[in-house]
Coordinates of C-alpha atoms (C1' of nucleotides) in Angstrom, one line a residue:
Chain Q
M1 CA -19.2 -0.1 1.7
S2 CA -17.2 0.2 -1.6
V3 CA -13.8 -0.1 0.2
P4 CA -13.3 -3.3 2.2
L5 CA -12.9 -2.6 5.8
Y6 CA -9.4 -4.2 6.0
Q7 CA -8.3 -1.9 3.3
A8 CA -9.6 1.2 5.1
K9 CA -7.8 -0.1 8.2
A10 CA -4.5 -0.4 6.3
E11 CA -5.0 3.1 5.0
F12 CA -5.6 4.3 8.6
F13 CA -2.4 2.7 10.0
K14 CA -0.5 4.0 7.0
T15 CA -1.5 7.5 8.2
L16 CA 0.0 6.8 11.6
G17 CA 3.2 5.3 10.0
H18 CA 5.3 8.4 10.2
P19 CA 7.4 9.7 13.2
A20 CA 6.2 13.4 12.8
R21 CA 2.6 12.4 12.5
I22 CA 2.9 10.4 15.7
R23 CA 4.6 13.3 17.5
I24 CA 1.9 15.6 16.3
L25 CA -0.9 13.4 17.5
E26 CA 0.8 12.9 20.8
L27 CA 1.1 16.6 21.3
L28 CA -2.4 17.3 20.1
S29 CA -3.8 14.7 22.4
E30 CA -2.5 16.6 25.3
R31 CA -4.0 19.9 24.2
D32 CA -4.6 21.9 21.1
H33 CA -1.6 23.5 19.5
A34 CA -1.0 26.2 16.9
V35 CA 1.3 25.3 14.1
H36 CA 4.2 27.2 15.4
E37 CA 4.0 25.6 18.7
L38 CA 4.2 22.3 17.2
L39 CA 7.2 23.6 15.2
D40 CA 8.8 24.5 18.5
R41 CA 8.5 20.9 19.7
I42 CA 9.1 18.8 16.6
D43 CA 12.4 19.0 14.7
I44 CA 11.1 19.5 11.2
E45 CA 10.9 22.0 8.4
P46 CA 7.6 24.1 8.4
S47 CA 6.7 22.9 4.9
S48 CA 7.2 19.3 6.0
L49 CA 5.1 19.9 9.0
S50 CA 2.4 21.4 7.0
Q51 CA 2.4 18.3 4.6
Q52 CA 2.1 16.0 7.6
L53 CA -0.6 18.0 9.0
A54 CA -2.4 17.9 5.6
V55 CA -2.1 14.0 5.7
L56 CA -3.8 14.0 9.2
R57 CA -6.4 16.4 8.0
R58 CA -7.3 14.3 5.0
T59 CA -8.0 11.3 7.1
S60 CA -10.2 13.5 9.4
L61 CA -7.8 12.7 12.4
V62 CA -7.3 16.4 13.1
T63 CA -9.1 19.6 12.3
S64 CA -7.7 23.0 11.9
A65 CA -9.1 26.5 12.7
R66 CA -7.7 29.9 11.9
V67 CA -7.5 32.0 15.1
G68 CA -6.4 35.4 14.3
G69 CA -2.8 35.2 13.1
E70 CA -2.4 31.5 13.8
V71 CA -3.8 28.2 12.8
V72 CA -4.8 25.9 15.7
Y73 CA -5.0 22.1 15.3
S74 CA -7.1 19.7 17.4
V75 CA -7.5 15.9 17.4
S76 CA -11.0 15.3 16.0
V77 CA -11.2 11.6 17.3
P78 CA -10.4 11.4 21.0
E79 CA -9.9 7.6 20.8
V80 CA -6.7 8.2 19.1
R81 CA -5.1 8.4 22.5
D82 CA -6.2 4.9 23.3
L83 CA -4.8 3.7 20.2
L84 CA -1.4 5.3 20.8
L85 CA -1.5 3.8 24.3
A86 CA -2.3 0.4 22.9
A87 CA 0.6 0.7 20.5
R88 CA 2.9 1.6 23.4
R89 CA 1.9 -1.5 25.3
I90 CA 2.4 -3.8 22.4
L91 CA 5.7 -2.1 21.6
S92 CA 6.9 -2.5 25.1
G93 CA 6.1 -6.2 25.1
I94 CA 8.0 -6.7 21.9
I95 CA 11.1 -4.8 23.0
A96 CA 11.0 -6.7 26.3
V97 CA 11.0 -10.0 24.4
Q98 CA 13.8 -8.8 22.2
G99 CA 15.8 -7.8 25.2
E100 CA 15.4 -11.2 26.7
L101 CA 16.6 -12.8 23.4
E102 CA 19.5 -10.6 23.4
S103 CA 20.6 -11.4 27.0
E104 CA 20.2 -15.1 26.3
L105 CA 22.9 -14.7 23.6
S106 CA 25.1 -12.5 25.8
P107 CA 27.7 -13.9 28.1
T108 CA 25.9 -12.2 31.1
A109 CA 22.7 -14.1 30.6
T110 CA 20.5 -13.7 33.6
S111 CA 18.7 -17.1 33.5
Chain H
M1 CA 17.0 3.5 24.0
S2 CA 18.8 4.4 20.7
V3 CA 15.6 4.7 18.7
P4 CA 13.1 7.3 20.1
L5 CA 9.8 5.7 21.1
Y6 CA 7.8 7.8 18.7
Q7 CA 9.9 6.5 15.9
A8 CA 9.4 2.9 16.9
K9 CA 5.7 3.6 17.1
A10 CA 5.7 4.9 13.5
E11 CA 7.5 1.8 12.3
F12 CA 5.1 -0.3 14.1
F13 CA 2.1 1.4 12.4
K14 CA 3.9 1.3 9.1
T15 CA 4.0 -2.5 9.6
L16 CA 0.2 -2.6 9.9
G17 CA -0.2 -0.4 6.9
H18 CA -0.9 -2.9 4.2
P19 CA -4.3 -4.7 3.5
A20 CA -2.8 -8.1 3.2
R21 CA -0.9 -7.7 6.5
I22 CA -4.1 -6.7 8.2
R23 CA -6.0 -9.7 6.9
I24 CA -3.2 -12.0 8.0
L25 CA -3.3 -10.5 11.5
E26 CA -7.1 -10.8 11.6
L27 CA -7.0 -14.4 10.5
L28 CA -4.2 -15.3 12.9
S29 CA -5.8 -13.6 15.8
E30 CA -8.8 -16.1 15.3
R31 CA -6.4 -19.1 15.4
D32 CA -3.1 -20.3 13.9
H33 CA -2.9 -20.8 10.2
A34 CA -0.6 -22.6 7.8
V35 CA 0.6 -20.5 4.8
H36 CA -1.6 -22.5 2.3
E37 CA -4.6 -21.8 4.6
L38 CA -3.9 -18.1 4.5
L39 CA -3.5 -18.4 0.8
D40 CA -7.0 -19.8 0.5
R41 CA -8.6 -16.8 2.4
I42 CA -6.5 -14.0 1.0
D43 CA -6.4 -13.1 -2.7
I44 CA -2.7 -12.8 -3.2
E45 CA 0.2 -14.6 -4.9
P46 CA 2.1 -17.0 -2.8
S47 CA 5.4 -15.0 -3.1
S48 CA 3.7 -11.8 -2.1
L49 CA 2.1 -13.5 0.9
S50 CA 5.5 -14.8 1.9
Q51 CA 6.8 -11.3 1.6
Q52 CA 4.1 -9.8 3.8
L53 CA 4.7 -12.6 6.4
A54 CA 8.4 -11.8 6.4
V55 CA 7.5 -8.2 7.2
L56 CA 5.4 -9.4 10.2
R57 CA 8.0 -11.7 11.2
R58 CA 10.7 -9.0 11.3
T59 CA 8.6 -7.0 13.5
S60 CA 8.1 -9.8 15.8
L61 CA 4.4 -9.6 15.4
V62 CA 4.2 -13.2 14.3
T63 CA 6.2 -16.3 14.6
S64 CA 6.4 -19.3 12.4
A65 CA 7.1 -22.9 13.0
R66 CA 7.5 -25.8 10.5
V67 CA 5.2 -28.6 11.2
G68 CA 5.8 -31.5 8.9
G69 CA 5.2 -30.3 5.3
E70 CA 3.7 -27.0 6.3
V71 CA 4.7 -23.8 8.0
V72 CA 2.3 -22.6 10.7
Y73 CA 2.1 -18.9 11.7
S74 CA 0.8 -17.5 14.9
V75 CA 0.6 -14.0 16.4
S76 CA 3.1 -13.6 19.1
V77 CA 1.6 -10.6 20.7
P78 CA -2.1 -11.2 21.6
E79 CA -2.7 -7.5 22.3
V80 CA -2.8 -7.0 18.5
R81 CA -6.4 -7.9 18.6
D82 CA -7.2 -5.1 20.9
L83 CA -5.3 -2.7 18.6
L84 CA -7.4 -3.9 15.6
L85 CA -10.5 -3.4 17.6
A86 CA -9.5 0.0 18.6
A87 CA -8.8 0.9 15.0
R88 CA -12.2 -0.4 13.9
R89 CA -14.0 1.7 16.6
I90 CA -12.0 4.9 15.4
L91 CA -12.7 4.1 11.8
S92 CA -16.3 3.7 12.3
G93 CA -16.4 6.9 14.1
I94 CA -14.6 8.7 11.2
I95 CA -16.8 7.0 8.6
A96 CA -20.0 8.0 10.5
V97 CA -18.9 11.6 10.7
Q98 CA -18.0 11.5 7.0
G99 CA -21.5 10.1 6.3
E100 CA -23.0 12.9 8.3
L101 CA -21.1 15.6 6.4
E102 CA -22.3 14.0 3.1
S103 CA -25.9 13.9 4.0
E104 CA -25.7 17.6 5.0
L105 CA -24.6 18.4 1.5
S106 CA -27.2 16.2 -0.1
P107 CA -30.8 17.2 -0.7
T108 CA -32.2 14.5 1.7
A109 CA -30.4 15.9 4.7
T110 CA -31.8 14.4 7.8
S111 CA -31.3 17.4 10.1
Chain S
dT1 C1' 1.4 50.5 2.1
dT2 C1' 4.9 47.8 3.5
dG3 C1' 7.4 44.5 6.2
dT4 C1' 6.9 40.5 8.9
dC5 C1' 5.3 36.3 11.1
dA6 C1' 2.5 32.2 10.2
dG7 C1' 1.3 28.7 7.2
dT8 C1' 0.6 26.4 2.8
dT9 C1' 1.4 24.8 -1.8
dG10 C1' 4.2 23.3 -5.9
dC11 C1' 8.2 20.9 -7.4
dA12 C1' 12.0 18.0 -8.3
dC13 C1' 14.9 14.5 -6.6
dA14 C1' 15.9 10.6 -3.6
dC15 C1' 14.2 6.7 -1.4
dT16 C1' 10.9 2.9 -0.2
dT17 C1' 7.4 -0.4 -1.1
dT18 C1' 4.8 -3.5 -3.7
dA19 C1' 3.7 -7.0 -7.3
dT20 C1' 5.3 -10.4 -10.3
dC21 C1' 8.1 -13.9 -12.3
dA22 C1' 11.7 -17.2 -12.0
dA23 C1' 14.4 -20.1 -9.4
dG24 C1' 15.5 -22.6 -5.2
dT25 C1' 14.9 -25.3 -0.5
dC26 C1' 12.5 -28.6 2.3
dT27 C1' 9.4 -32.6 3.2
dT28 C1' 6.6 -36.3 2.2
dG29 C1' 4.9 -40.2 -0.4
dA30 C1' 5.3 -43.2 -4.5
Chain T
dT1 C1' 15.6 -41.5 -6.0
dC2 C1' 11.9 -38.8 -8.0
dA3 C1' 7.9 -35.9 -8.2
dA4 C1' 5.0 -32.8 -6.3
dG5 C1' 3.3 -29.8 -2.8
dA6 C1' 4.4 -26.0 0.3
dC7 C1' 7.0 -22.1 0.9
dT8 C1' 10.8 -18.7 0.5
dT9 C1' 14.1 -15.9 -1.9
dG10 C1' 16.0 -12.8 -5.5
dA11 C1' 15.5 -9.5 -9.0
dT12 C1' 13.3 -5.8 -11.1
dA13 C1' 10.0 -2.5 -12.9
dA14 C1' 6.3 0.5 -11.4
dA15 C1' 4.1 3.1 -7.9
dG16 C1' 4.0 5.5 -3.8
dT17 C1' 6.3 8.7 -0.1
dG18 C1' 9.1 12.0 2.1
dT19 C1' 12.4 16.1 2.0
dG20 C1' 13.9 20.8 1.2
dC21 C1' 13.6 24.9 -1.5
dA22 C1' 11.1 28.5 -3.5
dA23 C1' 7.0 30.9 -4.1
dC24 C1' 2.6 32.3 -2.4
dT25 C1' -1.5 33.7 0.7
dG26 C1' -3.5 35.7 5.0
dA27 C1' -3.2 38.6 9.3
dC28 C1' -1.4 42.3 11.7
dA29 C1' 1.3 46.2 13.2
dA30 C1' 4.1 50.1 12.0

DNA sequence: TTGTCAGTTGCACACTTTATCAAGTCTTGA
DNA sequence: TCAAGACTTGATAAAGTGTGCAACTGACAA
């Protein structure tokens, strides 16, 4: 492979490193959505949404299809859902630890 | 929580979005490493490595401890390994699909 | 045809990240 | 106490990203 794997991985994670893109993937992993439906659920300008969708398309994480007047997006890699779950688990762990540290410093420490 | 979860997730993925940081986490998920050991395995300036380690420290993904003359780093969240594996799986999937698309376009298409 | 809704694209500006160089801290051994 | 190895920090130029506006395309209904 021309691109080392760790670099491809970094690119991949970079793609996920934007709040709107995370939201999009979360919504799409529930079910397919037309762009205007995503627009209803995410607080973002249409042009900005379009750009973020383009980023996800470039990475082949989602695909789009024109259906009459609207464009419908779907996740093309179902495993993305697992990844988001794994991230949530790790994040909860980290947040929990940070909470402990904070309460150790506070006057109402619990242990 | 003050920060919405999807934003925290994006931050988290952003942290992983750098080749050196991926390499670091891969090496550390094998075993703890001193900085100069990482330096031997990753092609990067010491100061740059230090910066990337600082990023990982800020996110609480790794912890450091001074042991005599050296500073030893460890992953603080073992699940990171699962995450990297999940990413590799998704990535292989995507790369495989892209390979198929390419061979469809090439004169030696296999199907 | 024309207006309108649905999306996308092109840009310019602001902001963030990264790489590199120089300088500084800490620790150990001579 | 000094020198050297092991790291970190600060500063800064260069590169990369994100945002919002305006302009543009495609589909459909009046």
